[in-house]
């Protein structure tokens, strides 16, 4: 029995796909992963652009899948167009069931079943393994927990199995260098994902641009942000937030470091890393310092960051610390269901700043929220003026993801008029050009607070924060970008 798992994500970390591959291999099945990232499109395409695979690439996919018994495609909302094209082409050419998994199909199983045969809901390792066992034994699989099917025009939606609490029992993500392929967009063909290919395509740290291994230490999250797509709703009443033990995380990193000696850093990418109690953080840091030694980056939510935990991590090699501020406007925080007070956020930033000799602070901010007034945005900018420098801001254009509280509200309020343009094909990295948004960028250029304060005075805002000024500002931004590109070439 063989499963092919396809990842359209722009980053080849594809945690879910690798976890499923590792799990089913442990259960005795063959697994092949196909990585189809297109960084060029993902970083440059304008919102609303429709992704289009070349027919020759779709043909190569079907050839690679021809000996599979099951094909899985993992997707997020922005990969919907790609998953539809892949599925249609595969189903036209092969008689192999196609299963979709990931957060989007979990939230929208009925929509997904218009294209695929099976939807895997929520955490899928055990469900996929059970499905393969049943297929192998030629048993009916329509009652498999976590799976949805379309049969004779009806949808069968099975219940979700209990959440797996002990994360240490899962195998490490599959980073083997055999059997897997990656699409080389320059050659327009799949090549073996061997060590050399990993070296070319590995995730690179956004600031240092050095190859870094990305991992997660938890599953779940203690928060309930209204814009976040998550599996939380599937596991009501169960222990949704779970942690791996420090030893388990370190074992994974030792294996990776041994196999991929080109890695120059580690990125711990879960929002919940800092829920680890101080005692475990100390153990993790000591082991990391002794056995891993690579510089690393992590995320933390403001209410969980403490000086004690951070001091252990910095001593172990933490060099970048990312924290979600998102907004400082009280009204917007209510809308986002984020209730951490500005004092707590500021306190966390002050703690991070104490380590600024060794630590780069990166704070996330959400922009382009149609519910925000100018005053709400200025509230966040004024809050940032109090945050100790230096720091780097990362911006995210708000997307109303399906299934979220905010999506329902935006839909009801008539803000989403075209699902394709406003949701499925909206790119979070493209920030609207307007005066107040540009003010955020000034922090990244080290512009002194006194100048930002001056630019935020009500006369400046009333002159420049006008619809008619946006085109002028867009022209200016394009000029600056072109100038920077020329400088880089020189
Ligand atoms: S903190 Fe991050 S993962 Fe948790 S609910 Fe908010 S956006 Fe989602």
Short mmCIF file of C-alpha atoms and ligand atoms in Angstrom, two decimals:
data_model
loop_
_atom_site.label_atom_id
_atom_site.label_comp_id
_atom_site.label_asym_id
_atom_site.label_seq_id
_atom_site.Cartn_x
_atom_site.Cartn_y
_atom_site.Cartn_z
CA UNK A 1 0.00 0.00 0.00
CA UNK A 2 1.38 3.34 -0.99
CA UNK A 3 0.21 6.87 -0.30
CA UNK A 4 1.39 9.95 -2.15
CA UNK A 5 1.11 13.17 -0.18
CA UNK A 6 1.18 16.44 -2.10
CA UNK A 7 2.15 19.73 -0.52
CA UNK A 8 1.42 22.97 -2.42
CA UNK A 9 2.76 25.12 0.47
CA UNK A 10 5.40 27.67 -0.41
CA UNK A 11 7.60 26.43 2.39
CA UNK A 12 8.72 22.80 2.23
CA UNK A 13 8.43 22.41 6.00
CA UNK A 14 4.82 21.23 5.39
CA UNK A 15 4.58 19.92 8.92
CA UNK A 16 1.25 18.08 8.55
CA UNK A 17 2.28 16.22 5.39
CA UNK A 18 5.59 15.15 6.90
CA UNK A 19 3.91 14.00 10.10
CA UNK A 20 1.43 11.85 8.20
CA UNK A 21 4.18 10.41 6.05
CA UNK A 22 6.26 9.50 9.12
CA UNK A 23 3.26 7.99 10.90
CA UNK A 24 2.06 5.77 8.06
CA UNK A 25 5.61 4.60 7.34
CA UNK A 26 5.86 3.51 10.97
CA UNK A 27 2.67 1.53 10.39
CA UNK A 28 4.35 -0.30 7.51
CA UNK A 29 3.09 1.62 4.47
CA UNK A 30 5.04 3.27 1.67
CA UNK A 31 4.82 7.03 1.46
CA UNK A 32 5.94 9.44 -1.20
CA UNK A 33 5.80 13.20 -0.72
CA UNK A 34 5.62 15.67 -3.60
CA UNK A 35 6.49 19.26 -2.81
CA UNK A 36 5.10 21.81 -5.23
CA UNK A 37 6.07 25.15 -3.80
CA UNK A 38 6.18 28.25 -5.95
CA UNK A 39 7.85 30.96 -3.93
CA UNK A 40 7.88 33.36 -6.87
CA UNK A 41 4.08 33.32 -7.14
CA UNK A 42 3.50 33.24 -3.40
CA UNK A 43 5.68 36.26 -2.76
CA UNK A 44 4.84 38.35 -5.81
CA UNK A 45 1.34 37.54 -7.06
CA UNK A 46 -1.21 40.25 -6.43
CA UNK A 47 -4.32 39.49 -4.40
CA UNK A 48 -6.94 37.98 -6.68
CA UNK A 49 -4.41 36.23 -8.96
CA UNK A 50 -5.45 32.73 -9.92
CA UNK A 51 -2.73 30.11 -9.75
CA UNK A 52 -2.41 28.04 -12.91
CA UNK A 53 -0.34 24.86 -13.20
CA UNK A 54 1.22 24.03 -16.55
CA UNK A 55 -0.39 20.96 -18.04
CA UNK A 56 3.01 19.29 -18.26
CA UNK A 57 3.47 19.62 -14.51
CA UNK A 58 0.04 18.12 -13.85
CA UNK A 59 0.97 15.27 -16.17
CA UNK A 60 4.19 14.67 -14.22
CA UNK A 61 2.19 14.58 -10.98
CA UNK A 62 -0.13 11.89 -12.31
CA UNK A 63 2.84 9.85 -13.54
CA UNK A 64 4.42 10.05 -10.09
CA UNK A 65 1.12 9.05 -8.47
CA UNK A 66 0.35 6.20 -10.87
CA UNK A 67 1.43 3.41 -8.48
CA UNK A 68 -0.26 4.92 -5.42
CA UNK A 69 -3.32 3.49 -3.69
CA UNK A 70 -4.26 6.81 -2.11
CA UNK A 71 -3.36 10.41 -2.90
CA UNK A 72 -3.50 13.10 -0.24
CA UNK A 73 -3.36 16.84 -0.81
CA UNK A 74 -2.85 19.15 2.14
CA UNK A 75 -4.15 22.68 1.77
CA UNK A 76 -4.76 26.01 3.31
CA UNK A 77 -7.43 28.36 1.89
CA UNK A 78 -4.97 30.10 -0.43
CA UNK A 79 -4.11 26.75 -2.06
CA UNK A 80 -7.68 25.94 -2.97
CA UNK A 81 -7.25 26.73 -6.71
CA UNK A 82 -4.17 24.53 -6.86
CA UNK A 83 -5.83 21.63 -5.05
CA UNK A 84 -8.83 21.81 -7.41
CA UNK A 85 -6.62 21.72 -10.52
CA UNK A 86 -4.48 18.89 -9.19
CA UNK A 87 -7.50 16.86 -8.12
CA UNK A 88 -9.38 17.31 -11.41
CA UNK A 89 -6.35 16.29 -13.42
CA UNK A 90 -5.49 13.30 -11.24
CA UNK A 91 -9.08 12.04 -11.20
CA UNK A 92 -9.31 12.42 -14.96
CA UNK A 93 -6.16 10.32 -15.43
CA UNK A 94 -6.12 7.81 -12.55
CA UNK A 95 -8.58 5.67 -10.66
CA UNK A 96 -7.08 6.42 -7.27
CA UNK A 97 -9.04 8.07 -4.43
CA UNK A 98 -7.96 11.63 -3.70
CA UNK A 99 -8.14 12.83 -0.11
CA UNK A 100 -7.86 16.44 1.05
CA UNK A 101 -6.60 17.34 4.49
CA UNK A 102 -5.49 20.38 6.43
CA UNK A 103 -7.28 23.30 7.96
CA UNK A 104 -9.31 24.42 4.94
CA UNK A 105 -10.95 21.05 4.16
CA UNK A 106 -11.55 20.57 7.91
CA UNK A 107 -13.53 23.80 8.01
CA UNK A 108 -15.18 23.29 4.60
CA UNK A 109 -15.61 19.52 4.08
CA UNK A 110 -18.77 19.81 1.96
CA UNK A 111 -17.15 22.26 -0.43
CA UNK A 112 -14.03 20.07 -0.61
CA UNK A 113 -16.06 16.96 -1.44
CA UNK A 114 -17.25 18.67 -4.62
CA UNK A 115 -13.75 17.88 -5.89
CA UNK A 116 -12.09 15.16 -3.81
CA UNK A 117 -13.29 11.72 -2.66
CA UNK A 118 -12.30 11.89 1.00
CA UNK A 119 -11.75 14.70 3.48
CA UNK A 120 -9.56 14.14 6.50
CA UNK A 121 -10.67 16.33 9.39
CA UNK A 122 -8.34 17.82 12.01
CA UNK A 123 -5.23 15.88 13.11
CA UNK A 124 -5.00 13.09 10.59
CA UNK A 125 -2.18 10.65 11.35
CA UNK A 126 -4.26 7.89 12.91
CA UNK A 127 -7.19 8.31 10.51
CA UNK A 128 -4.99 8.01 7.42
CA UNK A 129 -3.19 4.98 8.83
CA UNK A 130 -6.53 3.32 9.67
CA UNK A 131 -7.80 4.05 6.17
CA UNK A 132 -4.72 2.45 4.61
CA UNK A 133 -5.08 -0.62 6.85
CA UNK A 134 -8.72 -0.99 5.79
CA UNK A 135 -7.86 -0.53 2.12
CA UNK A 136 -5.13 -3.13 2.43
CA UNK A 137 -7.53 -5.59 4.09
CA UNK A 138 -10.23 -4.75 1.54
CA UNK A 139 -12.58 -3.69 4.35
CA UNK A 140 -15.17 -0.96 4.05
CA UNK A 141 -13.66 2.28 5.25
CA UNK A 142 -16.67 4.58 5.19
CA UNK A 143 -16.97 4.48 8.98
CA UNK A 144 -13.42 5.71 9.68
CA UNK A 145 -13.37 8.40 12.34
CA UNK A 146 -12.15 11.84 11.19
CA UNK A 147 -12.97 11.04 7.58
CA UNK A 148 -15.77 12.40 5.36
CA UNK A 149 -16.90 10.86 2.09
CA UNK A 150 -19.35 11.48 -0.67
CA UNK A 151 -21.19 8.24 -1.43
CA UNK A 152 -24.13 7.91 -3.81
CA UNK A 153 -24.61 11.67 -3.69
CA UNK A 154 -24.75 11.73 0.14
CA UNK A 155 -22.12 13.06 2.48
CA UNK A 156 -20.90 10.72 5.22
CA UNK A 157 -19.30 12.69 8.03
CA UNK A 158 -17.80 10.47 10.71
CA UNK A 159 -17.13 11.70 14.25
CA UNK A 160 -13.69 12.87 15.32
CA UNK A 161 -11.57 10.45 17.36
CA UNK A 162 -10.28 11.63 20.74
CA UNK A 163 -7.33 13.93 20.61
CA UNK A 164 -3.94 12.33 21.11
CA UNK A 165 -2.57 13.90 24.27
CA UNK A 166 0.94 12.46 24.37
CA UNK A 167 2.78 14.13 21.50
CA UNK A 168 5.98 12.26 22.32
CA UNK A 169 4.42 9.08 20.90
CA UNK A 170 4.35 10.59 17.39
CA UNK A 171 7.36 9.95 15.16
CA UNK A 172 9.43 12.94 14.05
CA UNK A 173 8.38 14.59 10.77
CA UNK A 174 9.61 12.64 7.74
CA UNK A 175 12.80 14.24 6.45
CA UNK A 176 14.13 11.14 4.72
CA UNK A 177 15.98 11.74 1.47
CA UNK A 178 14.53 8.76 -0.37
CA UNK A 179 11.33 8.48 -2.41
CA UNK A 180 10.27 12.10 -2.18
CA UNK A 181 10.28 14.64 -5.00
CA UNK A 182 10.24 18.39 -5.33
CA UNK A 183 9.12 20.53 -8.23
CA UNK A 184 12.01 22.55 -9.59
CA UNK A 185 10.17 25.54 -11.04
CA UNK A 186 13.20 26.66 -13.07
CA UNK A 187 13.43 23.27 -14.81
CA UNK A 188 9.65 22.77 -14.72
CA UNK A 189 10.13 19.22 -13.56
CA UNK A 190 10.22 17.12 -10.42
CA UNK A 191 13.62 16.20 -9.06
CA UNK A 192 14.50 13.80 -6.22
CA UNK A 193 14.37 15.48 -2.83
CA UNK A 194 17.85 14.40 -1.82
CA UNK A 195 20.25 16.22 0.46
CA UNK A 196 21.41 18.56 -2.33
CA UNK A 197 17.80 19.49 -3.13
CA UNK A 198 17.10 20.08 0.55
CA UNK A 199 20.05 22.42 0.66
CA UNK A 200 18.59 24.42 -2.25
CA UNK A 201 15.00 24.53 -1.10
CA UNK A 202 15.26 24.61 2.67
CA UNK A 203 13.32 27.21 4.64
CA UNK A 204 15.43 30.28 5.24
CA UNK A 205 15.14 32.59 8.18
CA UNK A 206 13.27 35.71 6.95
CA UNK A 207 15.80 38.11 8.48
CA UNK A 208 19.16 36.35 8.21
CA UNK A 209 18.25 34.46 4.97
CA UNK A 210 20.22 31.49 6.29
CA UNK A 211 18.85 27.93 6.03
CA UNK A 212 16.95 27.08 9.18
CA UNK A 213 15.06 24.00 10.30
CA UNK A 214 11.53 24.79 11.39
CA UNK A 215 9.76 22.71 14.00
CA UNK A 216 6.88 22.86 16.47
CA UNK A 217 6.94 22.00 20.14
CA UNK A 218 3.20 22.07 20.80
CA UNK A 219 -0.12 21.39 19.14
CA UNK A 220 -3.09 23.63 19.88
CA UNK A 221 -3.14 27.09 21.36
CA UNK A 222 -4.58 28.57 24.57
CA UNK A 223 -6.00 31.59 22.71
CA UNK A 224 -9.10 32.02 20.58
CA UNK A 225 -8.34 34.85 18.15
CA UNK A 226 -11.42 35.54 16.08
CA UNK A 227 -9.45 35.57 12.80
CA UNK A 228 -7.64 32.26 13.39
CA UNK A 229 -8.53 29.05 11.58
CA UNK A 230 -7.90 26.19 13.95
CA UNK A 231 -8.93 22.64 14.87
CA UNK A 232 -10.06 23.84 18.30
CA UNK A 233 -13.78 23.45 17.52
CA UNK A 234 -13.23 19.75 16.73
CA UNK A 235 -11.87 19.02 20.19
CA UNK A 236 -14.24 20.90 22.52
CA UNK A 237 -13.89 19.69 26.11
CA UNK A 238 -10.58 17.94 25.43
CA UNK A 239 -7.02 18.95 26.17
CA UNK A 240 -6.41 20.91 22.97
CA UNK A 241 -3.09 22.49 23.94
CA UNK A 242 -0.41 19.81 24.28
CA UNK A 243 3.35 20.02 24.64
CA UNK A 244 6.22 17.79 23.65
CA UNK A 245 8.82 17.04 26.28
CA UNK A 246 12.15 18.90 26.05
CA UNK A 247 13.96 15.59 25.42
CA UNK A 248 11.68 14.70 22.52
CA UNK A 249 12.26 18.07 20.84
CA UNK A 250 16.03 17.82 21.30
CA UNK A 251 16.11 14.26 19.90
CA UNK A 252 14.42 15.53 16.73
CA UNK A 253 16.89 18.39 16.39
CA UNK A 254 19.88 16.08 16.91
CA UNK A 255 18.67 13.85 14.05
CA UNK A 256 18.11 16.80 11.75
CA UNK A 257 21.44 18.40 12.55
CA UNK A 258 23.22 15.12 11.82
CA UNK A 259 21.43 14.62 8.47
CA UNK A 260 21.51 18.23 7.24
CA UNK A 261 24.86 19.69 8.18
CA UNK A 262 24.19 22.84 6.09
CA UNK A 263 21.55 24.12 8.52
CA UNK A 264 22.60 27.32 10.22
CA UNK A 265 19.68 27.84 12.55
CA UNK A 266 16.52 26.46 14.11
CA UNK A 267 13.10 28.08 14.10
CA UNK A 268 10.54 27.06 16.71
CA UNK A 269 7.39 28.16 14.98
CA UNK A 270 4.52 27.56 17.38
CA UNK A 271 2.74 30.49 19.04
CA UNK A 272 2.55 28.45 22.23
CA UNK A 273 6.23 27.65 22.84
CA UNK A 274 6.32 29.83 25.94
CA UNK A 275 3.55 27.87 27.67
CA UNK A 276 6.40 25.53 28.61
CA UNK A 277 6.90 25.93 32.38
CA UNK A 278 10.17 27.55 33.49
CA UNK A 279 11.54 24.24 34.82
CA UNK A 280 11.10 22.53 31.44
CA UNK A 281 12.38 25.60 29.61
CA UNK A 282 15.55 25.35 31.68
CA UNK A 283 15.92 21.67 30.84
CA UNK A 284 15.28 22.37 27.14
CA UNK A 285 17.80 25.22 27.09
CA UNK A 286 20.52 23.20 28.83
CA UNK A 287 20.07 20.28 26.44
CA UNK A 288 19.96 22.64 23.47
CA UNK A 289 23.15 24.38 24.52
CA UNK A 290 24.93 21.07 24.98
CA UNK A 291 23.69 19.13 21.95
CA UNK A 292 22.43 21.54 19.27
CA UNK A 293 24.44 24.77 19.62
CA UNK A 294 22.85 26.42 16.54
CA UNK A 295 21.35 29.90 16.86
CA UNK A 296 17.57 29.71 17.06
CA UNK A 297 14.44 31.78 16.75
CA UNK A 298 11.09 31.34 18.46
CA UNK A 299 7.67 32.88 18.95
CA UNK A 300 5.89 33.76 22.14
CA UNK A 301 2.59 35.28 23.09
CA UNK A 302 2.95 38.32 25.39
CA UNK A 303 1.17 36.82 28.41
CA UNK A 304 3.53 33.82 28.55
CA UNK A 305 6.90 35.56 28.20
CA UNK A 306 8.89 35.84 31.43
CA UNK A 307 12.40 37.08 32.09
CA UNK A 308 13.40 33.77 33.64
CA UNK A 309 12.34 31.69 30.61
CA UNK A 310 13.88 34.15 28.19
CA UNK A 311 17.19 34.20 30.06
CA UNK A 312 17.51 30.39 29.72
CA UNK A 313 16.76 30.58 26.01
CA UNK A 314 19.11 33.47 25.28
CA UNK A 315 21.86 31.62 27.11
CA UNK A 316 21.17 28.62 24.85
CA UNK A 317 21.47 30.67 21.65
CA UNK A 318 18.11 32.37 21.06
CA UNK A 319 18.79 35.26 18.69
CA UNK A 320 15.37 36.25 17.33
CA UNK A 321 12.18 36.54 19.32
CA UNK A 322 8.88 37.05 17.54
CA UNK A 323 5.80 38.21 19.40
CA UNK A 324 2.30 39.02 18.18
CA UNK A 325 1.19 42.51 19.10
CA UNK A 326 -1.36 42.58 16.24
CA UNK A 327 -3.15 45.68 17.55
CA UNK A 328 -3.15 47.97 20.55
CA UNK A 329 -6.58 49.40 19.87
CA UNK A 330 -9.03 48.36 22.60
CA UNK A 331 -11.89 48.21 20.11
CA UNK A 332 -9.94 46.06 17.65
CA UNK A 333 -8.69 43.78 20.42
CA UNK A 334 -12.30 43.11 21.32
CA UNK A 335 -13.04 42.36 17.66
CA UNK A 336 -10.05 39.99 17.53
CA UNK A 337 -10.97 38.36 20.83
CA UNK A 338 -7.48 39.13 22.10
CA UNK A 339 -7.72 40.30 25.66
CA UNK A 340 -4.11 40.73 26.73
CA UNK A 341 -3.79 44.26 28.06
CA UNK A 342 -1.40 46.75 26.49
CA UNK A 343 0.47 46.87 29.81
CA UNK A 344 1.19 43.14 29.59
CA UNK A 345 2.28 43.45 25.94
CA UNK A 346 4.52 46.39 26.82
CA UNK A 347 5.92 44.46 29.80
CA UNK A 348 6.79 41.52 27.51
CA UNK A 349 8.47 43.89 25.04
CA UNK A 350 10.47 45.42 27.89
CA UNK A 351 11.62 41.96 28.97
CA UNK A 352 12.68 41.14 25.40
CA UNK A 353 14.48 44.47 25.20
CA UNK A 354 16.58 43.62 28.27
CA UNK A 355 18.31 41.02 26.10
CA UNK A 356 18.75 43.29 23.08
CA UNK A 357 22.53 42.83 23.01
CA UNK A 358 21.91 39.26 21.81
CA UNK A 359 18.29 39.23 20.73
CA UNK A 360 16.47 40.71 17.73
CA UNK A 361 12.87 41.58 18.60
CA UNK A 362 10.26 40.99 15.90
CA UNK A 363 6.68 42.07 16.48
CA UNK A 364 3.69 41.17 14.33
CA UNK A 365 1.00 43.67 13.46
CA UNK A 366 -2.24 43.13 11.53
CA UNK A 367 -3.15 45.84 9.02
CA UNK A 368 -5.91 46.42 6.45
CA UNK A 369 -8.77 45.75 8.83
CA UNK A 370 -11.87 47.34 7.27
CA UNK A 371 -13.49 47.57 10.73
CA UNK A 372 -10.73 49.84 12.03
CA UNK A 373 -11.09 53.59 12.13
CA UNK A 374 -8.13 55.94 11.70
CA UNK A 375 -8.22 56.44 15.46
CA UNK A 376 -7.88 52.68 16.05
CA UNK A 377 -4.80 52.52 13.82
CA UNK A 378 -3.28 55.59 15.47
CA UNK A 379 -3.82 53.91 18.87
CA UNK A 380 -1.56 51.04 17.74
CA UNK A 381 1.03 53.43 16.30
CA UNK A 382 1.06 55.44 19.52
CA UNK A 383 1.47 52.25 21.51
CA UNK A 384 4.46 51.28 19.35
CA UNK A 385 6.05 54.62 20.21
CA UNK A 386 6.21 53.36 23.81
CA UNK A 387 7.75 50.00 22.89
CA UNK A 388 11.51 50.03 23.49
CA UNK A 389 13.62 50.02 20.33
CA UNK A 390 15.22 48.36 18.49
CA UNK A 391 12.57 46.09 17.02
CA UNK A 392 11.46 44.95 13.61
CA UNK A 393 7.78 44.88 12.63
CA UNK A 394 6.20 42.17 10.46
CA UNK A 395 2.91 43.02 8.81
CA UNK A 396 -0.02 40.86 7.88
CA UNK A 397 -2.95 42.01 5.82
CA UNK A 398 -6.10 40.79 7.57
CA UNK A 399 -7.82 37.89 5.82
CA UNK A 400 -11.29 36.71 6.81
CA UNK A 401 -10.61 32.99 6.75
CA UNK A 402 -13.62 30.68 6.35
CA UNK A 403 -14.99 29.24 9.55
CA UNK A 404 -13.68 32.03 11.74
CA UNK A 405 -15.82 34.32 13.86
CA UNK A 406 -14.56 37.29 11.91
CA UNK A 407 -15.45 35.69 8.58
CA UNK A 408 -19.08 35.22 9.68
CA UNK A 409 -19.24 38.81 10.81
CA UNK A 410 -17.66 40.19 7.63
CA UNK A 411 -20.00 38.08 5.54
CA UNK A 412 -23.02 39.34 7.48
CA UNK A 413 -21.83 42.94 7.22
CA UNK A 414 -21.37 42.68 3.44
CA UNK A 415 -17.60 43.23 3.64
CA UNK A 416 -16.90 40.01 1.74
CA UNK A 417 -18.51 40.49 -1.63
CA UNK A 418 -16.30 38.26 -3.75
CA UNK A 419 -15.05 35.15 -1.88
CA UNK A 420 -12.36 34.44 -4.49
CA UNK A 421 -10.85 37.91 -4.39
CA UNK A 422 -11.53 38.81 -0.75
CA UNK A 423 -10.73 35.46 0.89
CA UNK A 424 -9.36 32.57 -1.19
CA UNK A 425 -6.95 34.61 -3.30
CA UNK A 426 -6.10 37.35 -0.87
CA UNK A 427 -2.40 37.52 -0.10
CA UNK A 428 -1.61 38.34 3.54
CA UNK A 429 1.77 39.83 2.64
CA UNK A 430 0.35 42.56 0.40
CA UNK A 431 -0.36 45.56 2.54
CA UNK A 432 -2.60 48.32 1.27
CA UNK A 433 -0.71 51.55 0.55
CA UNK A 434 -2.14 54.33 2.69
CA UNK A 435 -0.56 56.97 4.86
CA UNK A 436 -1.22 55.34 8.23
CA UNK A 437 0.05 51.96 7.04
CA UNK A 438 3.27 53.57 5.84
CA UNK A 439 3.79 55.00 9.32
CA UNK A 440 4.34 51.45 10.61
CA UNK A 441 7.21 50.91 8.17
CA UNK A 442 9.06 53.91 9.63
CA UNK A 443 9.82 51.85 12.75
CA UNK A 444 11.72 49.36 10.57
CA UNK A 445 13.83 52.15 9.11
CA UNK A 446 14.86 53.43 12.53
CA UNK A 447 12.98 56.73 12.13
CA UNK A 448 13.04 58.50 15.53
CA UNK A 449 9.85 58.63 17.57
CA UNK A 450 9.80 62.45 17.46
CA UNK A 451 9.43 62.37 13.65
CA UNK A 452 6.76 59.64 13.75
CA UNK A 453 4.88 61.65 16.38
CA UNK A 454 5.04 64.71 14.14
CA UNK A 455 3.78 62.72 11.14
CA UNK A 456 0.89 61.48 13.26
CA UNK A 457 -0.36 64.93 14.19
CA UNK A 458 -3.94 65.50 13.13
CA UNK A 459 -3.10 67.97 10.34
CA UNK A 460 -0.71 65.58 8.63
CA UNK A 461 -3.17 62.72 9.00
CA UNK A 462 -6.06 64.77 7.61
CA UNK A 463 -3.98 65.80 4.55
CA UNK A 464 -2.40 62.45 3.70
CA UNK A 465 -4.89 59.90 4.98
CA UNK A 466 -7.27 60.48 2.08
CA UNK A 467 -8.38 58.14 -0.63
CA UNK A 468 -7.03 60.55 -3.26
CA UNK A 469 -3.54 60.46 -1.71
CA UNK A 470 -3.24 56.68 -1.93
CA UNK A 471 -2.30 56.75 -5.60
CA UNK A 472 0.41 59.36 -4.99
CA UNK A 473 1.76 57.32 -2.09
CA UNK A 474 1.66 54.11 -4.19
CA UNK A 475 3.76 55.85 -6.86
CA UNK A 476 6.21 56.95 -4.21
CA UNK A 477 6.46 53.45 -2.74
CA UNK A 478 7.09 51.97 -6.22
CA UNK A 479 9.86 54.51 -6.79
CA UNK A 480 11.51 53.67 -3.46
CA UNK A 481 11.28 49.94 -4.22
CA UNK A 482 12.84 50.42 -7.68
CA UNK A 483 15.61 52.52 -6.14
CA UNK A 484 16.31 49.84 -3.53
CA UNK A 485 16.40 47.15 -6.23
CA UNK A 486 18.94 49.17 -8.21
CA UNK A 487 21.08 49.65 -5.13
CA UNK A 488 20.96 45.92 -4.41
CA UNK A 489 22.09 45.11 -7.98
CA UNK A 490 25.08 47.42 -7.61
S1 LIG B 1 -2.42 32.98 19.15
FE1 LIG B 1 -2.05 32.37 17.03
S2 LIG B 1 -2.59 30.19 16.93
FE2 LIG B 1 -3.47 31.00 18.83
S3 LIG B 1 -5.56 31.54 18.31
FE3 LIG B 1 -4.33 33.39 18.06
S4 LIG B 1 -3.68 33.39 15.90
FE4 LIG B 1 -4.44 31.33 16.39
#
